[in-house]
């Protein structure tokens, strides 16, 4: 009898896409017990530090940071609720979401009636566990699915339940990670992603993964005009701590983006910088809008809510930092619930977010102001091998049009981004035209845009 041959159609492809690699990275980061301080945050930074060089800072509890102070470090070993017969109905071992982050320790027997004020559910999403925190008000509590609570309640309000939160708040440190990638200029582009949410994939393991991949890409480039700074820090208090410790360096930040929610199926949303909203759009606002114009990016004005753009855009700092997300916080049903799992994210969306950031970086890196060295009449392009006759102007290829636009608007006052906007040409086409004209000595050296 002939041997059975298994067809290879179920074999995994040997080469996986960038999106698949990003999704794998999200899945590795997802289960870690992150918080604004502690070992889960450190473990997260270690995962990132295996992919890019990361300096991990530890700032001691009590250190004053602007109007705040670094809080105590939080450690949790176990947390559970058990019925009288010993059945665990809620267990931290199943998900870090089951306890309010920063819960103080407690061990008690209580009736369900007395325990209810400490139980948090989502009645409208009965299968999901909410994500709750209480960083600056000492309390404790459990988070669970409404249907689990309803099942327990069948035993009556007077049933006695056993509860345990084995946690510790102590004088420790707040950790954050920084990856600085030097460029030709000391001027910096800042990318920041909050690293404090446990077991939530889109918010914000997605941005941790995408930012890490972007840093890797920049590290591997032969030259960079700007210096890049990637900040992986707990939300709010991490950004405040970093700002407090870097006040003498903030003037170097020319552009920046807060990154979050980069893996869901929604389209890209850009939140403008504070200054760009109140006045004319800043270069980062224009670069994002132009680089992503064909992606259908939705542009929103700055408002003092959301992620760490609130801190970077506080009036004293007013840094040129916008925010890139797919679906913004609070606008997808799984937001801040146990439904925000890696299964919510697609490799395609993660890869599209990465590609969008590459396009933005390429605009920022490539933008410059030049001066046409032959501004009196059009220079003779054919003699320089730059003119390719193709018939009438109607079918002039974009590359040809870009040469004429760059020559015409390179008067020392217009940047390549200005020219791309004016000509409605892709930035890369305009940048390539400028490179050809530079090679032909038809443009003078740049001043940065
Ligand atoms: Zn969040």
Short mmCIF file of C-alpha atoms and ligand atoms in Angstrom, two decimals:
data_model
loop_
_atom_site.label_atom_id
_atom_site.label_comp_id
_atom_site.label_asym_id
_atom_site.label_seq_id
_atom_site.Cartn_x
_atom_site.Cartn_y
_atom_site.Cartn_z
CA UNK A 1 0.00 0.00 0.00
CA UNK A 2 1.33 3.44 -0.95
CA UNK A 3 2.22 5.70 1.98
CA UNK A 4 -0.24 8.45 2.73
CA UNK A 5 1.08 11.80 1.64
CA UNK A 6 -0.10 14.70 3.74
CA UNK A 7 -0.68 17.69 1.50
CA UNK A 8 1.37 20.70 2.57
CA UNK A 9 -1.58 23.08 2.56
CA UNK A 10 -1.67 23.29 6.34
CA UNK A 11 2.03 24.01 6.64
CA UNK A 12 2.78 27.38 8.20
CA UNK A 13 4.52 29.77 5.84
CA UNK A 14 8.16 29.97 6.85
CA UNK A 15 8.33 33.75 6.46
CA UNK A 16 5.88 35.72 8.53
CA UNK A 17 4.81 39.25 7.75
CA UNK A 18 5.71 42.28 9.80
CA UNK A 19 2.09 42.38 10.95
CA UNK A 20 2.33 38.81 12.22
CA UNK A 21 5.56 39.62 14.05
CA UNK A 22 3.91 42.66 15.62
CA UNK A 23 0.93 40.57 16.66
CA UNK A 24 3.28 38.04 18.24
CA UNK A 25 4.98 40.84 20.16
CA UNK A 26 1.59 42.12 21.41
CA UNK A 27 0.73 38.59 22.55
CA UNK A 28 4.02 38.37 24.49
CA UNK A 29 3.44 41.72 26.21
CA UNK A 30 -0.28 41.28 26.79
CA UNK A 31 -0.37 38.96 29.84
CA UNK A 32 2.25 40.79 31.93
CA UNK A 33 0.91 42.34 35.15
CA UNK A 34 1.78 45.91 34.27
CA UNK A 35 0.94 48.76 36.59
CA UNK A 36 2.30 52.29 37.09
CA UNK A 37 5.09 50.75 39.18
CA UNK A 38 6.37 47.27 39.93
CA UNK A 39 7.67 44.05 38.49
CA UNK A 40 5.14 43.74 35.65
CA UNK A 41 6.24 47.13 34.32
CA UNK A 42 9.89 46.10 34.65
CA UNK A 43 9.17 42.80 32.86
CA UNK A 44 7.52 44.76 30.05
CA UNK A 45 10.56 47.00 29.71
CA UNK A 46 12.77 43.91 29.65
CA UNK A 47 10.78 42.41 26.75
CA UNK A 48 11.19 45.67 24.83
CA UNK A 49 14.85 45.84 25.85
CA UNK A 50 15.47 42.49 24.16
CA UNK A 51 14.56 44.09 20.83
CA UNK A 52 16.09 47.59 21.12
CA UNK A 53 18.68 49.15 23.45
CA UNK A 54 16.67 50.49 26.35
CA UNK A 55 17.92 52.52 29.30
CA UNK A 56 15.72 51.69 32.27
CA UNK A 57 15.39 54.45 34.86
CA UNK A 58 14.23 53.88 38.42
CA UNK A 59 12.91 56.96 40.22
CA UNK A 60 12.49 56.48 43.99
CA UNK A 61 9.14 56.76 45.73
CA UNK A 62 8.58 60.26 47.06
CA UNK A 63 10.66 62.03 44.41
CA UNK A 64 8.86 65.31 43.67
CA UNK A 65 7.82 65.51 40.01
CA UNK A 66 6.23 68.84 39.08
CA UNK A 67 3.04 69.10 41.18
CA UNK A 68 3.15 65.38 42.02
CA UNK A 69 5.39 62.87 43.75
CA UNK A 70 6.43 59.39 42.66
CA UNK A 71 3.98 57.05 44.42
CA UNK A 72 4.73 53.97 46.44
CA UNK A 73 5.50 50.82 44.52
CA UNK A 74 2.75 48.22 44.39
CA UNK A 75 3.23 44.49 44.54
CA UNK A 76 0.50 41.86 44.43
CA UNK A 77 0.95 38.15 45.01
CA UNK A 78 -2.60 36.83 45.07
CA UNK A 79 -6.19 38.01 45.14
CA UNK A 80 -9.34 35.94 45.17
CA UNK A 81 -12.92 35.60 46.37
CA UNK A 82 -14.07 32.16 47.49
CA UNK A 83 -17.45 30.76 48.47
CA UNK A 84 -17.98 29.02 51.82
CA UNK A 85 -17.25 25.67 50.18
CA UNK A 86 -13.90 26.96 48.96
CA UNK A 87 -14.81 27.53 45.30
CA UNK A 88 -12.86 30.52 43.89
CA UNK A 89 -15.22 32.70 41.92
CA UNK A 90 -12.65 35.41 41.16
CA UNK A 91 -8.89 34.82 40.98
CA UNK A 92 -6.04 37.12 40.07
CA UNK A 93 -4.30 34.07 38.64
CA UNK A 94 -6.86 34.08 35.83
CA UNK A 95 -6.45 37.76 34.96
CA UNK A 96 -4.71 40.80 36.48
CA UNK A 97 -7.87 42.77 35.74
CA UNK A 98 -9.67 41.00 38.61
CA UNK A 99 -8.35 43.41 41.21
CA UNK A 100 -8.39 47.21 41.31
CA UNK A 101 -4.84 48.27 40.50
CA UNK A 102 -3.13 49.52 43.67
CA UNK A 103 -5.56 47.69 45.97
CA UNK A 104 -4.44 47.73 49.60
CA UNK A 105 -4.19 44.34 51.34
CA UNK A 106 -7.26 42.73 52.88
CA UNK A 107 -8.16 39.31 54.20
CA UNK A 108 -11.70 38.88 55.54
CA UNK A 109 -14.97 36.98 55.64
CA UNK A 110 -17.88 39.12 54.49
CA UNK A 111 -21.44 38.65 53.40
CA UNK A 112 -22.15 39.28 49.74
CA UNK A 113 -24.24 42.28 50.83
CA UNK A 114 -21.26 43.88 52.60
CA UNK A 115 -18.87 42.98 49.82
CA UNK A 116 -20.95 44.52 47.02
CA UNK A 117 -19.49 48.08 47.32
CA UNK A 118 -16.09 46.54 46.57
CA UNK A 119 -17.23 44.63 43.47
CA UNK A 120 -17.06 46.25 40.04
CA UNK A 121 -18.86 44.90 37.00
CA UNK A 122 -20.14 46.06 33.63
CA UNK A 123 -23.91 45.39 33.69
CA UNK A 124 -24.21 46.36 30.01
CA UNK A 125 -21.37 43.99 29.01
CA UNK A 126 -22.08 41.11 31.40
CA UNK A 127 -19.36 38.81 30.07
CA UNK A 128 -16.53 41.32 30.39
CA UNK A 129 -14.35 42.25 33.35
CA UNK A 130 -13.69 45.99 33.76
CA UNK A 131 -10.22 47.51 34.22
CA UNK A 132 -10.16 49.77 37.29
CA UNK A 133 -7.41 51.66 39.10
CA UNK A 134 -7.11 53.64 42.31
CA UNK A 135 -3.57 54.99 42.34
CA UNK A 136 -3.96 58.06 44.49
CA UNK A 137 -6.78 57.03 46.83
CA UNK A 138 -6.04 54.00 48.99
CA UNK A 139 -8.81 51.44 48.64
CA UNK A 140 -9.32 47.87 47.47
CA UNK A 141 -11.77 46.08 45.25
CA UNK A 142 -12.43 43.30 42.79
CA UNK A 143 -13.50 43.42 39.14
CA UNK A 144 -15.55 40.60 37.67
CA UNK A 145 -18.05 39.74 34.98
CA UNK A 146 -21.65 40.61 35.83
CA UNK A 147 -22.79 37.08 34.96
CA UNK A 148 -20.31 35.64 37.49
CA UNK A 149 -21.69 37.96 40.16
CA UNK A 150 -25.26 37.01 39.22
CA UNK A 151 -24.38 33.32 39.62
CA UNK A 152 -22.92 33.95 43.08
CA UNK A 153 -25.94 36.04 44.06
CA UNK A 154 -28.15 32.97 43.63
CA UNK A 155 -26.62 31.84 46.93
CA UNK A 156 -28.23 34.86 48.67
CA UNK A 157 -27.01 38.18 50.02
CA UNK A 158 -26.27 36.71 53.45
CA UNK A 159 -23.88 34.01 52.22
CA UNK A 160 -20.44 34.44 53.63
CA UNK A 161 -17.57 34.89 51.21
CA UNK A 162 -13.89 34.70 51.92
CA UNK A 163 -11.72 37.39 50.34
CA UNK A 164 -7.99 37.83 50.04
CA UNK A 165 -5.86 40.54 48.50
CA UNK A 166 -2.23 39.84 49.30
CA UNK A 167 -0.65 43.11 48.19
CA UNK A 168 1.95 45.53 49.43
CA UNK A 169 2.52 49.26 48.97
CA UNK A 170 6.08 50.20 49.82
CA UNK A 171 8.93 52.65 49.30
CA UNK A 172 10.23 51.50 45.92
CA UNK A 173 10.57 53.15 42.54
CA UNK A 174 8.81 54.08 39.35
CA UNK A 175 10.39 52.57 36.25
CA UNK A 176 10.47 53.84 32.71
CA UNK A 177 12.44 52.96 29.62
CA UNK A 178 14.10 55.22 27.08
CA UNK A 179 15.70 54.37 23.77
CA UNK A 180 17.69 57.23 22.27
CA UNK A 181 18.85 56.82 18.67
CA UNK A 182 21.31 59.53 17.73
CA UNK A 183 21.10 61.36 14.41
CA UNK A 184 23.11 64.06 12.67
CA UNK A 185 21.24 66.72 14.60
CA UNK A 186 20.64 66.97 18.34
CA UNK A 187 17.09 68.00 17.54
CA UNK A 188 14.77 65.25 18.60
CA UNK A 189 11.64 63.45 17.53
CA UNK A 190 9.86 61.98 20.56
CA UNK A 191 7.67 58.88 20.47
CA UNK A 192 5.87 58.00 23.68
CA UNK A 193 3.69 55.00 24.57
CA UNK A 194 2.15 54.32 27.98
CA UNK A 195 3.26 51.03 29.50
CA UNK A 196 1.07 50.64 32.59
CA UNK A 197 -2.07 48.69 31.57
CA UNK A 198 -2.15 44.97 32.41
CA UNK A 199 -3.78 42.44 30.09
CA UNK A 200 -5.10 44.98 27.61
CA UNK A 201 -3.92 44.50 24.05
CA UNK A 202 -4.95 47.53 22.03
CA UNK A 203 -4.50 49.90 24.98
CA UNK A 204 -1.56 49.71 24.98
CA UNK A 205 0.48 46.61 24.11
CA UNK A 206 -0.22 47.45 20.45
CA UNK A 207 1.65 50.76 20.61
CA UNK A 208 4.48 49.27 22.68
CA UNK A 209 4.99 46.70 19.91
CA UNK A 210 4.69 49.16 17.03
CA UNK A 211 6.95 51.75 18.69
CA UNK A 212 9.57 49.08 19.36
CA UNK A 213 9.47 47.99 15.71
CA UNK A 214 9.77 51.62 14.58
CA UNK A 215 12.80 52.13 16.83
CA UNK A 216 14.34 48.95 15.39
CA UNK A 217 13.79 50.24 11.85
CA UNK A 218 15.41 53.59 12.70
CA UNK A 219 18.36 51.89 14.41
CA UNK A 220 18.98 49.90 11.24
CA UNK A 221 19.06 52.97 8.96
CA UNK A 222 22.50 54.09 7.76
CA UNK A 223 21.77 57.75 8.45
CA UNK A 224 19.26 59.75 10.42
CA UNK A 225 18.89 63.49 10.36
CA UNK A 226 17.11 63.70 13.71
CA UNK A 227 17.83 62.12 17.05
CA UNK A 228 14.96 59.85 18.10
CA UNK A 229 13.79 59.33 21.65
CA UNK A 230 11.36 56.53 22.47
CA UNK A 231 9.74 56.72 25.87
CA UNK A 232 7.97 53.73 27.44
CA UNK A 233 6.53 54.96 30.71
CA UNK A 234 3.47 54.53 32.88
CA UNK A 235 0.62 56.87 31.87
CA UNK A 236 0.42 60.31 33.47
CA UNK A 237 2.86 59.84 36.36
CA UNK A 238 5.52 58.38 34.05
CA UNK A 239 5.23 61.25 31.57
CA UNK A 240 5.23 63.77 34.44
CA UNK A 241 8.33 62.13 35.91
CA UNK A 242 10.11 62.14 32.57
CA UNK A 243 9.18 65.79 31.94
CA UNK A 244 10.36 66.79 35.41
CA UNK A 245 13.69 65.06 34.89
CA UNK A 246 14.31 66.42 31.38
CA UNK A 247 13.25 70.04 31.60
CA UNK A 248 16.64 71.28 30.41
CA UNK A 249 16.40 69.10 27.29
CA UNK A 250 12.85 69.73 26.17
CA UNK A 251 13.82 72.55 23.80
CA UNK A 252 15.44 69.91 21.58
CA UNK A 253 12.09 68.27 20.80
CA UNK A 254 11.10 69.42 17.34
CA UNK A 255 8.32 66.89 16.74
CA UNK A 256 6.60 64.20 18.74
CA UNK A 257 3.81 61.65 18.79
CA UNK A 258 2.01 59.87 21.58
CA UNK A 259 1.14 56.36 20.34
CA UNK A 260 -1.78 54.24 21.51
CA UNK A 261 -4.42 51.82 20.23
CA UNK A 262 -2.61 50.88 17.04
CA UNK A 263 -4.00 47.41 16.38
CA UNK A 264 -7.79 47.55 16.10
CA UNK A 265 -9.68 47.43 12.83
CA UNK A 266 -10.66 51.12 12.91
CA UNK A 267 -9.04 53.77 10.74
CA UNK A 268 -6.22 56.06 11.84
CA UNK A 269 -7.01 59.11 13.96
CA UNK A 270 -4.56 61.96 14.50
CA UNK A 271 -4.98 64.41 17.35
CA UNK A 272 -3.20 67.66 16.61
CA UNK A 273 -0.72 69.39 18.87
CA UNK A 274 -2.00 72.04 21.26
CA UNK A 275 -0.19 74.86 19.45
CA UNK A 276 -1.23 73.55 16.07
CA UNK A 277 -4.86 73.58 17.17
CA UNK A 278 -4.77 77.07 18.66
CA UNK A 279 -2.77 78.57 15.78
CA UNK A 280 -1.42 77.36 12.46
CA UNK A 281 -0.70 73.59 12.23
CA UNK A 282 2.85 72.73 13.31
CA UNK A 283 5.24 70.75 11.06
CA UNK A 284 4.30 67.49 12.83
CA UNK A 285 0.60 68.24 12.27
CA UNK A 286 1.24 68.92 8.59
CA UNK A 287 3.58 65.95 8.16
CA UNK A 288 1.05 63.51 9.61
CA UNK A 289 -1.84 64.93 7.63
CA UNK A 290 0.12 64.82 4.40
CA UNK A 291 1.83 61.48 4.89
CA UNK A 292 -1.49 59.82 5.73
CA UNK A 293 -3.77 61.76 3.40
CA UNK A 294 -4.46 58.70 1.27
CA UNK A 295 -5.09 56.51 4.34
CA UNK A 296 -8.25 58.46 5.17
CA UNK A 297 -6.80 59.65 8.48
CA UNK A 298 -9.27 61.56 10.65
CA UNK A 299 -7.79 64.75 12.11
CA UNK A 300 -9.04 65.99 15.47
CA UNK A 301 -8.13 69.13 17.40
CA UNK A 302 -6.18 69.06 20.66
CA UNK A 303 -8.18 68.79 23.85
CA UNK A 304 -6.79 68.34 27.37
CA UNK A 305 -8.11 64.78 27.78
CA UNK A 306 -6.79 61.43 26.60
CA UNK A 307 -3.26 60.10 27.01
CA UNK A 308 0.06 61.79 27.75
CA UNK A 309 -0.45 64.47 25.11
CA UNK A 310 -2.17 66.16 28.08
CA UNK A 311 1.17 66.43 29.88
CA UNK A 312 3.32 67.23 26.83
CA UNK A 313 0.69 69.79 25.80
CA UNK A 314 0.27 71.37 29.24
CA UNK A 315 0.67 75.15 28.87
CA UNK A 316 4.07 75.36 30.58
CA UNK A 317 5.63 72.82 28.20
CA UNK A 318 3.41 73.19 25.12
CA UNK A 319 5.56 70.70 23.20
CA UNK A 320 4.98 69.95 19.50
CA UNK A 321 3.55 66.50 20.29
CA UNK A 322 0.46 65.12 18.58
CA UNK A 323 -1.13 61.71 19.03
CA UNK A 324 -1.66 58.85 16.62
CA UNK A 325 -4.19 56.09 17.31
CA UNK A 326 -6.51 53.91 15.36
CA UNK A 327 -9.81 54.00 17.31
CA UNK A 328 -9.35 56.51 20.17
CA UNK A 329 -9.75 55.57 23.83
CA UNK A 330 -13.29 55.01 24.98
CA UNK A 331 -14.66 54.67 21.45
CA UNK A 332 -14.55 50.89 21.03
CA UNK A 333 -16.72 48.63 23.15
CA UNK A 334 -13.85 46.52 24.48
CA UNK A 335 -11.94 49.60 25.76
CA UNK A 336 -10.71 49.09 29.35
CA UNK A 337 -12.30 45.65 29.58
CA UNK A 338 -11.19 42.04 29.40
CA UNK A 339 -12.45 42.13 25.80
CA UNK A 340 -9.34 44.08 24.76
CA UNK A 341 -7.34 40.95 23.91
CA UNK A 342 -4.88 40.16 21.11
CA UNK A 343 -7.82 38.56 19.26
CA UNK A 344 -9.26 42.07 18.86
CA UNK A 345 -6.20 43.11 16.87
CA UNK A 346 -5.21 42.15 13.35
CA UNK A 347 -1.72 41.79 11.92
CA UNK A 348 -2.89 43.94 9.02
CA UNK A 349 -3.91 46.86 11.26
CA UNK A 350 -0.66 46.65 13.24
CA UNK A 351 1.36 46.64 10.04
CA UNK A 352 -0.65 49.54 8.59
CA UNK A 353 0.07 51.54 11.76
CA UNK A 354 3.78 50.78 11.43
CA UNK A 355 3.73 51.79 7.76
CA UNK A 356 1.94 55.03 8.62
CA UNK A 357 4.67 55.92 11.13
CA UNK A 358 7.37 55.16 8.57
CA UNK A 359 5.67 57.52 6.11
CA UNK A 360 5.48 60.24 8.77
CA UNK A 361 9.16 59.77 9.71
CA UNK A 362 10.14 59.88 6.03
CA UNK A 363 8.40 63.24 5.61
CA UNK A 364 10.05 64.67 8.74
CA UNK A 365 13.46 63.31 7.72
CA UNK A 366 13.15 64.40 4.13
CA UNK A 367 11.64 67.86 4.47
CA UNK A 368 14.00 70.76 3.75
CA UNK A 369 14.16 74.16 2.10
CA UNK A 370 16.35 74.53 -1.00
CA UNK A 371 17.24 77.25 -3.44
CA UNK A 372 17.19 76.82 -7.20
CA UNK A 373 20.64 77.71 -8.57
CA UNK A 374 19.24 78.57 -12.03
CA UNK A 375 16.10 80.55 -11.21
CA UNK A 376 16.06 82.67 -14.39
CA UNK A 377 13.99 80.65 -16.81
CA UNK A 378 13.76 76.88 -16.59
CA UNK A 379 17.16 75.21 -16.59
CA UNK A 380 17.75 72.90 -19.52
CA UNK A 381 16.91 69.52 -18.05
CA UNK A 382 17.57 67.43 -21.18
CA UNK A 383 21.25 68.39 -21.18
CA UNK A 384 21.48 67.10 -17.62
CA UNK A 385 19.65 63.85 -18.35
CA UNK A 386 16.63 64.94 -16.31
CA UNK A 387 14.12 65.40 -19.09
CA UNK A 388 12.37 62.41 -20.58
CA UNK A 389 10.07 63.48 -23.43
CA UNK A 390 6.75 61.70 -23.08
CA UNK A 391 4.44 63.70 -25.31
CA UNK A 392 2.15 66.43 -24.09
CA UNK A 393 1.83 67.89 -20.60
CA UNK A 394 -1.31 65.87 -19.97
CA UNK A 395 0.67 62.66 -19.61
CA UNK A 396 3.72 64.14 -17.97
CA UNK A 397 4.68 61.60 -15.33
CA UNK A 398 4.56 62.63 -11.70
CA UNK A 399 8.35 62.49 -11.45
CA UNK A 400 8.67 64.99 -14.28
CA UNK A 401 6.11 67.32 -12.75
CA UNK A 402 7.86 67.04 -9.41
CA UNK A 403 11.14 68.28 -10.98
CA UNK A 404 9.37 71.37 -12.32
CA UNK A 405 7.56 72.03 -9.04
CA UNK A 406 10.72 71.69 -6.96
CA UNK A 407 12.65 73.99 -9.32
CA UNK A 408 9.88 76.58 -9.33
CA UNK A 409 9.15 76.71 -5.59
CA UNK A 410 12.69 76.23 -4.30
CA UNK A 411 13.15 79.94 -3.70
CA UNK A 412 14.51 79.61 -0.19
CA UNK A 413 11.06 80.13 1.33
CA UNK A 414 9.20 76.90 0.53
CA UNK A 415 9.98 73.49 1.94
CA UNK A 416 9.55 70.22 0.10
CA UNK A 417 6.40 69.59 2.15
CA UNK A 418 5.05 72.97 1.00
CA UNK A 419 5.83 71.91 -2.56
CA UNK A 420 4.22 68.48 -2.19
CA UNK A 421 1.08 70.10 -0.79
CA UNK A 422 0.99 72.71 -3.55
CA UNK A 423 1.57 70.15 -6.30
CA UNK A 424 -0.62 67.45 -4.69
CA UNK A 425 2.20 64.99 -5.28
CA UNK A 426 3.34 62.23 -2.90
CA UNK A 427 6.08 63.52 -0.63
CA UNK A 428 8.39 60.69 -1.69
CA UNK A 429 8.08 61.78 -5.34
CA UNK A 430 8.99 65.34 -4.44
CA UNK A 431 11.88 64.21 -2.25
CA UNK A 432 13.21 62.02 -5.09
CA UNK A 433 13.00 64.96 -7.51
CA UNK A 434 14.97 67.14 -5.09
CA UNK A 435 17.66 64.45 -4.84
CA UNK A 436 18.01 64.31 -8.63
CA UNK A 437 18.21 68.11 -8.82
CA UNK A 438 20.82 68.17 -6.06
CA UNK A 439 22.91 65.65 -8.01
CA UNK A 440 22.68 67.96 -11.04
CA UNK A 441 23.72 71.00 -8.92
CA UNK A 442 20.42 72.71 -9.62
CA UNK A 443 19.64 73.10 -5.91
CA UNK A 444 21.80 74.50 -3.14
CA UNK A 445 22.32 72.83 0.20
CA UNK A 446 19.35 72.76 2.44
CA UNK A 447 18.30 74.59 5.47
CA UNK A 448 16.08 72.31 7.47
CA UNK A 449 12.33 72.92 7.20
ZN1 LIG B 1 -6.19 53.17 29.03
#
